[in-house]
Coordinates of C-alpha atoms in Angstrom, one line a residue:
X1 CA -13.0 -0.1 14.9
X2 CA -14.1 0.4 18.5
X3 CA -16.0 3.6 19.0
X4 CA -14.1 6.3 20.9
X5 CA -17.2 7.1 22.9
X6 CA -17.7 4.9 25.9
X7 CA -19.5 4.9 29.2
X8 CA -16.9 7.2 30.8
X9 CA -15.8 9.6 28.1
X10 CA -18.1 11.2 25.5
X11 CA -15.8 11.9 24.1
X12 CA -11.8 -15.1 0.9
X13 CA -11.7 -18.3 0.9
X14 CA -15.2 -19.3 1.8
X15 CA -17.1 -22.4 2.6
X16 CA -20.7 -22.2 1.6
X17 CA -23.6 -24.3 3.0
X18 CA -27.3 -24.1 1.8
X19 CA -28.8 -20.9 3.2
X20 CA -31.4 -22.8 5.0
X21 CA -28.8 -24.0 7.5
X22 CA -25.6 -21.9 7.8
X23 CA -23.3 -19.8 5.7
X24 CA -19.7 -19.9 6.9
X25 CA -17.1 -17.3 6.0
X26 CA -13.5 -17.9 6.7
X27 CA -11.7 -14.6 6.3
X28 CA -7.9 -15.0 6.4
X29 CA -5.4 -12.1 6.8
X30 CA -5.0 -11.7 3.1
X31 CA -4.3 -8.0 3.1
X32 CA -1.5 -8.2 5.6
X33 CA 1.9 -8.1 3.8
X34 CA 3.5 -10.0 6.7
X35 CA 0.6 -12.5 7.0
X36 CA 2.9 -15.5 6.5
X37 CA 5.7 -14.3 8.6
X38 CA 6.6 -15.7 12.0
X39 CA 7.8 -13.6 14.9
X40 CA 11.5 -12.9 15.2
X41 CA 12.1 -15.0 18.2
X42 CA 15.1 -16.9 17.0
X43 CA 18.6 -16.2 18.3
X44 CA 19.9 -15.3 14.9
X45 CA 21.9 -12.3 13.8
X46 CA 21.3 -9.0 15.7
X47 CA 22.6 -5.6 14.6
X48 CA 25.6 -4.2 16.4
X49 CA 24.9 -1.6 19.1
X50 CA 24.7 1.7 17.1
X51 CA 23.1 4.2 19.6
X52 CA 22.8 6.8 16.9
X53 CA 23.0 6.9 13.1
X54 CA 22.3 10.6 13.0
X55 CA 24.7 11.9 15.8
X56 CA 25.0 15.5 14.6
X57 CA 21.2 15.9 14.5
X58 CA 20.7 14.2 17.8
X59 CA 23.3 16.5 19.5
X60 CA 21.6 19.5 17.9
X61 CA 18.2 18.4 19.2
X62 CA 19.5 17.8 22.7
X63 CA 21.4 21.2 22.8
X64 CA 18.6 23.3 21.3
X65 CA 15.2 22.3 22.7
X66 CA 12.5 24.6 21.5
X67 CA 8.8 24.0 22.4
X68 CA 6.1 24.9 19.9
X69 CA 2.9 24.9 22.0
X70 CA 0.6 25.5 19.0
X71 CA 0.9 21.8 18.0
X72 CA -1.2 21.0 21.0
X73 CA -4.1 23.1 19.7
X74 CA -6.9 21.2 17.9
X75 CA -7.2 21.4 14.2
X76 CA -9.5 24.2 13.0
X77 CA -13.0 22.9 12.3
X78 CA -13.6 21.9 8.7
X79 CA -17.3 21.5 9.1
X80 CA -17.5 17.7 9.4
X81 CA -18.9 15.6 12.2
X82 CA -20.1 12.0 12.8
X83 CA -23.5 11.2 11.1
X84 CA -25.7 10.1 14.0
X85 CA -29.2 9.6 12.6
X86 CA -32.4 8.6 14.4
X87 CA -32.7 4.9 15.3
X88 CA -34.6 3.1 12.5
X89 CA -37.8 1.3 13.1
X90 CA -37.0 -2.4 13.0
X91 CA -38.1 -4.1 9.8
X92 CA -36.3 -7.4 10.4
X93 CA -37.9 -10.6 9.2
X94 CA -39.6 -12.7 11.8
X95 CA -38.0 -15.9 10.5
X96 CA -34.6 -15.6 8.8
X97 CA -33.6 -18.2 6.2
X98 CA -30.5 -19.2 8.0
X99 CA -27.3 -18.1 9.8
X100 CA -24.1 -16.4 8.8
X101 CA -21.0 -17.3 10.8
X102 CA -17.6 -15.7 10.3
X103 CA -14.2 -16.9 11.3
X104 CA -11.7 -14.1 11.7
X105 CA -7.9 -14.5 11.2
X106 CA -5.7 -11.4 11.2
X107 CA -2.6 -13.3 10.2
X108 CA 0.6 -12.5 12.0
X109 CA -0.6 -8.9 12.7
X110 CA -3.3 -10.2 15.1
X111 CA -1.3 -8.5 17.8
X112 CA -2.3 -5.1 16.5
X113 CA -5.7 -3.7 15.3
X114 CA -5.6 -4.4 11.6
X115 CA -7.9 -3.1 8.9
X116 CA -8.5 -6.6 7.7
X117 CA -9.6 -7.8 11.1
X118 CA -12.1 -4.9 11.6
X119 CA -13.3 -4.8 8.0
X120 CA -14.1 -8.5 8.3
X121 CA -16.5 -7.9 11.1
X122 CA -18.2 -5.1 9.1
X123 CA -18.4 -7.4 6.0
X124 CA -20.0 -10.1 8.1
X125 CA -22.8 -7.8 9.2
X126 CA -23.2 -6.6 5.6
X127 CA -23.5 -10.2 4.3
X128 CA -26.2 -11.0 7.0
X129 CA -28.1 -7.8 6.1
X130 CA -28.0 -8.5 2.4
X131 CA -29.3 -12.1 2.9
X132 CA -31.8 -11.2 5.6
X133 CA -29.9 -13.8 7.7
X134 CA -29.1 -14.1 11.4
X135 CA -25.5 -13.3 12.3
X136 CA -23.6 -15.4 14.8
X137 CA -21.2 -13.4 16.9
X138 CA -17.9 -13.6 15.0
X139 CA -15.4 -16.3 16.0
X140 CA -11.7 -15.4 16.3
X141 CA -9.3 -18.1 15.1
X142 CA -6.5 -19.1 17.5
X143 CA -3.4 -17.7 15.9
X144 CA -0.7 -20.4 15.6
X145 CA 2.1 -17.8 15.8
X146 CA 0.9 -15.7 18.8
X147 CA -1.2 -18.5 20.4
X148 CA -3.8 -16.0 21.4
X149 CA -7.1 -17.7 22.2
X150 CA -9.1 -14.5 22.9
X151 CA -12.7 -14.6 21.9
X152 CA -14.8 -11.8 20.4
X153 CA -16.5 -11.4 23.8
X154 CA -13.1 -11.1 25.5
X155 CA -12.4 -7.9 23.5
X156 CA -15.8 -6.4 22.5
X157 CA -18.9 -5.7 24.5
X158 CA -21.3 -8.2 22.9
X159 CA -24.4 -6.7 24.5
X160 CA -23.5 -3.3 23.0
X161 CA -22.8 -4.9 19.6
X162 CA -26.2 -6.6 19.5
X163 CA -28.0 -3.5 20.9
X164 CA -26.6 -1.0 18.4
X165 CA -27.4 -3.3 15.4
X166 CA -30.7 -4.7 16.6
X167 CA -32.6 -2.6 14.0
X168 CA -30.3 -3.8 11.2
X169 CA -29.5 -7.5 11.7
X170 CA -30.6 -10.2 14.1
X171 CA -27.6 -11.4 16.1
X172 CA -27.2 -14.5 18.3
X173 CA -24.2 -15.4 20.5
X174 CA -24.0 -18.9 19.3
X175 CA -25.7 -21.3 16.8
X176 CA -28.7 -23.4 18.0
X177 CA -27.7 -26.9 18.8
X178 CA -29.7 -28.4 16.0
X179 CA -27.8 -26.4 13.3
X180 CA -25.0 -28.4 11.7
X181 CA -22.0 -26.2 11.1
X182 CA -20.1 -26.3 7.9
X183 CA -16.4 -27.1 8.4
X184 CA -13.9 -24.2 8.3
X185 CA -11.3 -26.4 6.6
X186 CA -13.4 -28.8 4.6
X187 CA -12.4 -32.0 3.0
X188 CA -12.7 -32.7 -0.7
X189 CA -15.8 -34.8 -0.1
X190 CA -17.5 -32.0 1.7
X191 CA -17.1 -29.7 -1.3
X192 CA -18.3 -32.4 -3.6
X193 CA -21.4 -32.9 -1.5
X194 CA -22.2 -29.3 -0.6
X195 CA -20.6 -26.9 -3.1
X196 CA -20.8 -28.9 -6.3
X197 CA -24.6 -29.0 -6.4
X198 CA -24.6 -25.2 -6.1
X199 CA -22.2 -24.9 -9.0
X200 CA -24.3 -27.2 -11.1
X201 CA -27.5 -25.3 -10.4
X202 CA -26.2 -21.7 -10.7
X203 CA -22.9 -22.0 -12.5
X204 CA -21.0 -20.2 -9.7
X205 CA -20.5 -20.3 -6.0
X206 CA -18.8 -17.1 -4.9
X207 CA -19.0 -14.2 -2.5
X208 CA -18.1 -10.9 -4.2
X209 CA -16.4 -8.0 -2.5
X210 CA -18.9 -5.5 -1.0
X211 CA -18.7 -1.9 -2.2
X212 CA -22.2 -0.9 -1.1
X213 CA -24.0 -0.6 2.3
X214 CA -21.3 1.8 3.4
X215 CA -23.6 3.4 6.0
X216 CA -24.1 0.1 7.7
X217 CA -20.3 -0.4 7.8
X218 CA -20.0 3.0 9.4
X219 CA -22.5 2.0 12.1
X220 CA -20.7 -1.2 12.9
X221 CA -17.2 0.2 12.9
X222 CA -17.7 3.5 14.8
X223 CA -20.7 2.7 17.0
X224 CA -21.3 -1.0 17.5
X225 CA -17.7 -2.1 18.3
X226 CA -16.9 -1.0 21.8
X227 CA -14.4 -2.6 24.3
X228 CA -15.4 -4.7 27.3
X229 CA -15.4 -2.8 30.6
X230 CA -12.1 -4.2 32.0
X231 CA -10.2 -3.0 28.9
X232 CA -11.9 0.4 29.2
X233 CA -11.0 0.6 32.9
X234 CA -7.3 -0.2 32.2
X235 CA -7.2 2.2 29.3
X236 CA -8.7 5.0 31.4
X237 CA -6.2 4.3 34.2
X238 CA -3.3 4.6 31.8
X239 CA -4.6 7.8 30.2
X240 CA -5.1 9.3 33.6
X241 CA -1.5 8.5 34.6
X242 CA -0.2 9.9 31.4
X243 CA -2.1 13.2 32.0
X244 CA -0.8 13.4 35.5
X245 CA 2.8 12.4 35.2
X246 CA 4.1 13.6 38.6
X247 CA 5.3 10.1 39.6
X248 CA 6.9 9.8 36.1
X249 CA 8.8 13.0 36.5
X250 CA 10.1 12.0 39.9
X251 CA 11.5 8.8 38.4
X252 CA 13.0 10.4 35.3
X253 CA 14.6 13.2 37.4
X254 CA 16.6 10.5 39.2
X255 CA 17.6 8.9 35.9
X256 CA 18.4 11.9 33.7
X257 CA 20.9 14.7 34.6
X258 CA 18.8 17.1 32.5
X259 CA 15.6 16.2 34.3
X260 CA 12.2 16.0 32.7
X261 CA 10.4 18.7 30.9
X262 CA 7.0 19.6 32.4
X263 CA 6.0 22.3 30.0
X264 CA 3.3 20.0 28.5
X265 CA 2.1 18.5 31.7
X266 CA -1.4 17.1 31.3
X267 CA -0.9 16.3 27.6
X268 CA 0.7 13.4 25.8
X269 CA 1.5 12.1 22.3
X270 CA 0.6 8.5 21.5
X271 CA 3.3 7.0 19.4
X272 CA 2.8 3.8 17.5
X273 CA 6.3 2.6 17.2
X274 CA 6.6 -0.6 15.2
X275 CA 10.2 -1.4 14.3
X276 CA 10.7 -5.2 14.5
X277 CA 12.9 -7.5 12.4
X278 CA 10.0 -8.6 10.1
X279 CA 9.2 -5.0 9.2
X280 CA 12.9 -4.1 8.7
X281 CA 13.5 -7.2 6.5
X282 CA 10.3 -6.7 4.5
X283 CA 11.2 -3.1 3.7
X284 CA 14.5 -4.1 1.9
X285 CA 16.1 -0.9 3.4
X286 CA 19.4 -0.5 5.1
X287 CA 19.6 0.4 8.8
X288 CA 23.2 1.0 9.6
X289 CA 24.4 -2.5 10.1
X290 CA 26.7 -2.7 7.1
X291 CA 27.5 -5.8 5.1
X292 CA 26.7 -8.2 7.9
X293 CA 23.2 -6.7 8.2
X294 CA 22.5 -6.9 4.5
X295 CA 23.6 -10.6 4.3
X296 CA 21.6 -11.5 7.4
X297 CA 18.4 -9.8 6.3
X298 CA 18.7 -11.2 2.8
X299 CA 18.8 -14.8 4.3
X300 CA 15.9 -13.9 6.6
X301 CA 13.8 -12.6 3.6
X302 CA 14.6 -15.7 1.6
X303 CA 13.5 -17.9 4.5
X304 CA 10.2 -16.0 5.0
X305 CA 9.2 -14.8 1.6
X306 CA 11.5 -16.8 -0.7
X307 CA 13.2 -13.5 -1.8
X308 CA 10.0 -12.2 -3.4
X309 CA 9.6 -8.6 -2.2
X310 CA 7.9 -5.6 -3.8
X311 CA 10.9 -3.3 -3.1
X312 CA 13.8 -5.6 -3.9
X313 CA 14.5 -4.0 -7.3
X314 CA 15.2 -0.6 -5.7
X315 CA 18.3 0.6 -3.9
X316 CA 18.2 1.9 -0.3
X317 CA 18.6 5.5 -1.5
X318 CA 15.7 5.1 -4.0
X319 CA 13.5 3.5 -1.3
X320 CA 14.2 6.3 1.2
X321 CA 13.5 9.0 -1.4
X322 CA 10.2 7.3 -2.2
X323 CA 9.3 7.2 1.5
X324 CA 9.2 3.4 1.7
X325 CA 11.5 2.8 4.6
X326 CA 10.1 2.6 8.2
X327 CA 11.4 5.3 10.5
X328 CA 13.8 4.1 13.2
X329 CA 13.0 5.1 16.8
X330 CA 15.7 7.8 16.6
X331 CA 14.3 9.2 13.4
X332 CA 10.8 9.5 14.7
X333 CA 12.2 11.2 17.8
X334 CA 14.2 13.7 15.8
X335 CA 11.0 14.5 13.8
X336 CA 9.0 15.2 16.9
X337 CA 11.8 17.2 18.5
X338 CA 12.2 19.3 15.3
X339 CA 8.4 20.0 15.3
X340 CA 8.8 21.3 18.9
X341 CA 7.2 18.6 21.0
X342 CA 8.1 18.0 24.6
X343 CA 6.3 16.2 27.4
X344 CA 5.1 12.6 27.6
X345 CA 5.2 10.0 24.9
X346 CA 2.9 7.0 25.3
X347 CA 4.4 4.3 23.0
X348 CA 3.2 0.8 22.0
X349 CA 6.7 -0.4 22.4
X350 CA 7.4 -4.0 21.8
X351 CA 9.8 -5.6 24.3
X352 CA 13.6 -5.6 23.8
X353 CA 15.8 -8.6 24.1
X354 CA 15.6 -10.2 27.5
X355 CA 12.0 -9.1 28.0
X356 CA 8.8 -11.0 27.6
X357 CA 8.2 -12.4 24.1
X358 CA 4.6 -13.5 24.7
X359 CA 2.9 -10.9 22.5
X360 CA 5.2 -8.9 20.3
X361 CA 8.4 -9.3 18.4
X362 CA 11.6 -7.7 19.6
X363 CA 12.6 -4.1 18.8
X364 CA 15.2 -4.5 16.0
X365 CA 18.5 -3.5 17.6
X366 CA 17.3 -3.9 21.2
X367 CA 17.8 -1.3 23.8
X368 CA 20.5 0.5 21.9
X369 CA 18.0 1.2 19.1
X370 CA 15.7 3.0 21.7
X371 CA 18.4 4.9 23.5
X372 CA 18.3 8.1 21.3
X373 CA 14.5 8.3 21.5
X374 CA 14.7 8.0 25.3
X375 CA 17.3 10.7 25.4
X376 CA 15.0 13.0 23.5
X377 CA 11.9 12.1 25.5
X378 CA 12.7 10.8 29.0
X379 CA 9.0 10.6 29.8
X380 CA 8.4 7.8 27.4
X381 CA 6.0 5.3 28.8
X382 CA 4.1 2.1 27.8
X383 CA 1.8 -0.3 29.5
X384 CA 4.5 -2.1 31.4
X385 CA 5.9 1.1 32.9
X386 CA 2.5 2.6 33.8
X387 CA 0.6 -0.4 35.2
X388 CA 1.4 -3.1 37.7
X389 CA 1.6 -6.8 36.9
X390 CA -1.7 -7.2 38.8
X391 CA -3.4 -4.6 36.6
X392 CA -2.1 -6.2 33.5
X393 CA -3.0 -9.7 34.6
X394 CA -6.2 -10.1 32.5
X395 CA -4.4 -9.0 29.3
X396 CA -0.9 -10.2 29.6
X397 CA 0.0 -12.9 27.1
X398 CA -3.0 -12.2 25.0
X399 CA -2.0 -10.2 21.9
X400 CA -5.5 -9.0 20.9
X401 CA -6.3 -7.6 24.4
X402 CA -2.9 -5.9 24.7
X403 CA -3.4 -4.3 21.3
X404 CA -6.9 -3.2 22.4
X405 CA -5.4 -1.3 25.3
X406 CA -2.9 0.3 23.0
X407 CA -5.7 1.3 20.7
X408 CA -7.8 2.7 23.5
X409 CA -4.9 4.9 24.7
X410 CA -4.1 6.0 21.2
X411 CA -7.6 7.3 20.5
X412 CA -7.7 9.2 23.8
X413 CA -4.4 10.9 23.4
X414 CA -4.0 14.6 22.5
X415 CA -2.0 13.7 19.4
X416 CA -1.4 10.4 17.6
X417 CA 1.7 9.8 15.6
X418 CA 2.7 6.5 13.8
X419 CA 6.4 5.9 12.9
X420 CA 5.3 4.0 9.8
X421 CA 2.1 3.2 8.0
X422 CA 0.5 0.0 9.3
X423 CA -2.8 -1.7 10.0
X424 CA -2.8 -0.2 13.5
X425 CA -2.0 3.3 12.1
X426 CA -4.9 3.1 9.6
X427 CA -7.4 2.0 12.2
X428 CA -6.5 4.7 14.7
X429 CA -6.3 7.4 12.1
X430 CA -9.9 6.6 10.9
X431 CA -11.3 6.6 14.5
X432 CA -9.6 9.8 15.4
X433 CA -10.8 11.5 12.2
X434 CA -14.3 10.4 13.0
X435 CA -14.0 11.9 16.5
X436 CA -12.3 15.1 15.3
X437 CA -9.0 14.4 17.1
X438 CA -5.6 15.4 16.0
X439 CA -3.3 13.1 14.1
X440 CA 0.1 13.8 12.6
X441 CA 1.1 11.8 9.6
X442 CA 4.9 11.8 9.0
X443 CA 5.9 12.8 5.4
X444 CA 7.9 9.6 4.8
X445 CA 9.4 10.8 1.5
X446 CA 10.5 14.2 2.9
X447 CA 12.1 12.6 6.0
X448 CA 13.8 9.9 3.9
X449 CA 15.5 12.6 1.8
X450 CA 16.5 14.7 4.9
X451 CA 18.0 11.7 6.7
X452 CA 20.0 10.8 3.5
X453 CA 21.7 14.2 3.6
X454 CA 24.5 13.7 6.1
X455 CA 25.6 17.4 5.8
X456 CA 22.3 18.8 7.0
X457 CA 22.6 20.8 10.2
X458 CA 20.0 20.8 13.0
X459 CA 18.6 24.2 12.3
X460 CA 18.0 23.5 8.6
X461 CA 16.6 20.1 9.4
X462 CA 14.2 21.6 11.9
X463 CA 13.1 24.3 9.5
X464 CA 12.4 21.8 6.7
X465 CA 10.5 19.3 9.0
X466 CA 8.2 22.1 10.2
X467 CA 7.6 23.4 6.7
X468 CA 6.7 19.9 5.6
X469 CA 4.4 19.2 8.5
X470 CA 2.7 22.6 8.9
X471 CA -0.2 23.9 6.9
X472 CA -0.3 20.8 4.7
X473 CA -1.4 18.7 7.7
X474 CA -5.2 18.4 7.6
X475 CA -7.7 16.7 9.9
X476 CA -10.1 15.7 7.2
X477 CA -9.1 14.0 4.0
X478 CA -12.0 12.9 1.9
X479 CA -12.0 9.3 0.8
X480 CA -11.2 8.6 -2.8
X481 CA -12.3 5.7 -4.9
X482 CA -10.8 2.3 -3.6
X483 CA -9.7 3.9 -0.3
X484 CA -11.1 2.4 2.9
X485 CA -13.9 4.1 4.9
X486 CA -12.2 2.8 8.0
X487 CA -9.2 5.1 7.4
X488 CA -11.0 7.9 5.6
X489 CA -14.5 8.1 7.1
X490 CA -15.5 11.3 5.3
X491 CA -17.8 11.7 3.5
X492 CA -19.5 8.3 3.8
X493 CA -19.5 8.1 7.6
X494 CA -19.5 11.9 8.4
X495 CA -21.8 14.8 7.6
X496 CA -21.5 18.5 7.1
X497 CA -22.2 20.3 10.4

């Protein structure tokens, strides 16, 4: 994932060609559970306007606002920091045996920074290193759903990428003209001519998963991948406006009879709020729409996934107790209010019905779904409310660039919170852990049980939320076997300090 340090703030399917020419890797979004879903742009069933499904808790939160300033304090140091060793003396071969070219496809989640997308880049560097080959700057596939034609160089600083890795892998921006590329989607004849001889000679033609060279992956993920200057500039502008929300408070004061709270001026929470129809349907949970919602989402699931869902054998109550239901905007707002937050929320809000659909699905439930969250946090902002159309001109309509801006703001916030686990959540959590920044991970199982209890009063809800998100929240969680270094960078990418 892009390094949080920049110039301003320190702070499987594969196609195989003979190595003498080119090795092509086509890496689809195989680890994205919604990889084959299409955006919810149809004019199908929409849930009825239900401004609040937890009215007593919402009223209690609005009537009893208590700020807990200690949440803004950094986590106590646990003795871990980024491993930044001396630059190695280049030992690269003068003439490499060939090229490695990788084609990246993040599936339908290309609109957000996914672990598949980032890990594919790191894997490509590792493959080139293992083979002593030259890496071609990765190629981003045009996504047929989001129609985003952004290139690697539109998002990442290619010069920085090459410079940081110059002692590890030789990298070129494009293939020499004399090199014949292997097709990404090859015909049967191509496989017979190119892959079959490899099979006959060696008995196998495969690329195995890579569980070694972790240190190289750390270097790629946390140091080599940095955003291009115009994304950094826009991200910096948004962060500056979030930290100095005078103009926001003036606007909100005219809209809200309660007026804004300014007790946390200069600080803000970045909230990754993903609550679209695809996620709602895939969860197999209920969200207050009654029988009509159940029937409509069942039809939607059958259309997209032919009814095959991991959670389909469980009831809504069982799913919520297991923490498998995404939090609604109201629920994440109630959690933050119970913990004692006030001030500004920076949210990666998708548009509601009637707004632009050029890069994100609609919020499930539209504006009514967001109303309770806005009541709790009047200073809730996103790119569209903070920046002008002119400022957004270079990123509008391009899912990857818009997601990069969200990512930048998220890793420069005082606190990051994600309403539900997702690819974006995993990427940001790993980068913030690497930089020693504060992240709060909602206890989904605890919150699921609390929201099922309709007799629970605000004071008891607040007490239990704070107890469940207090001392048990840790900055550093050491990676266990089979967990990703991109989400859990310690101890592989971090050292004792």
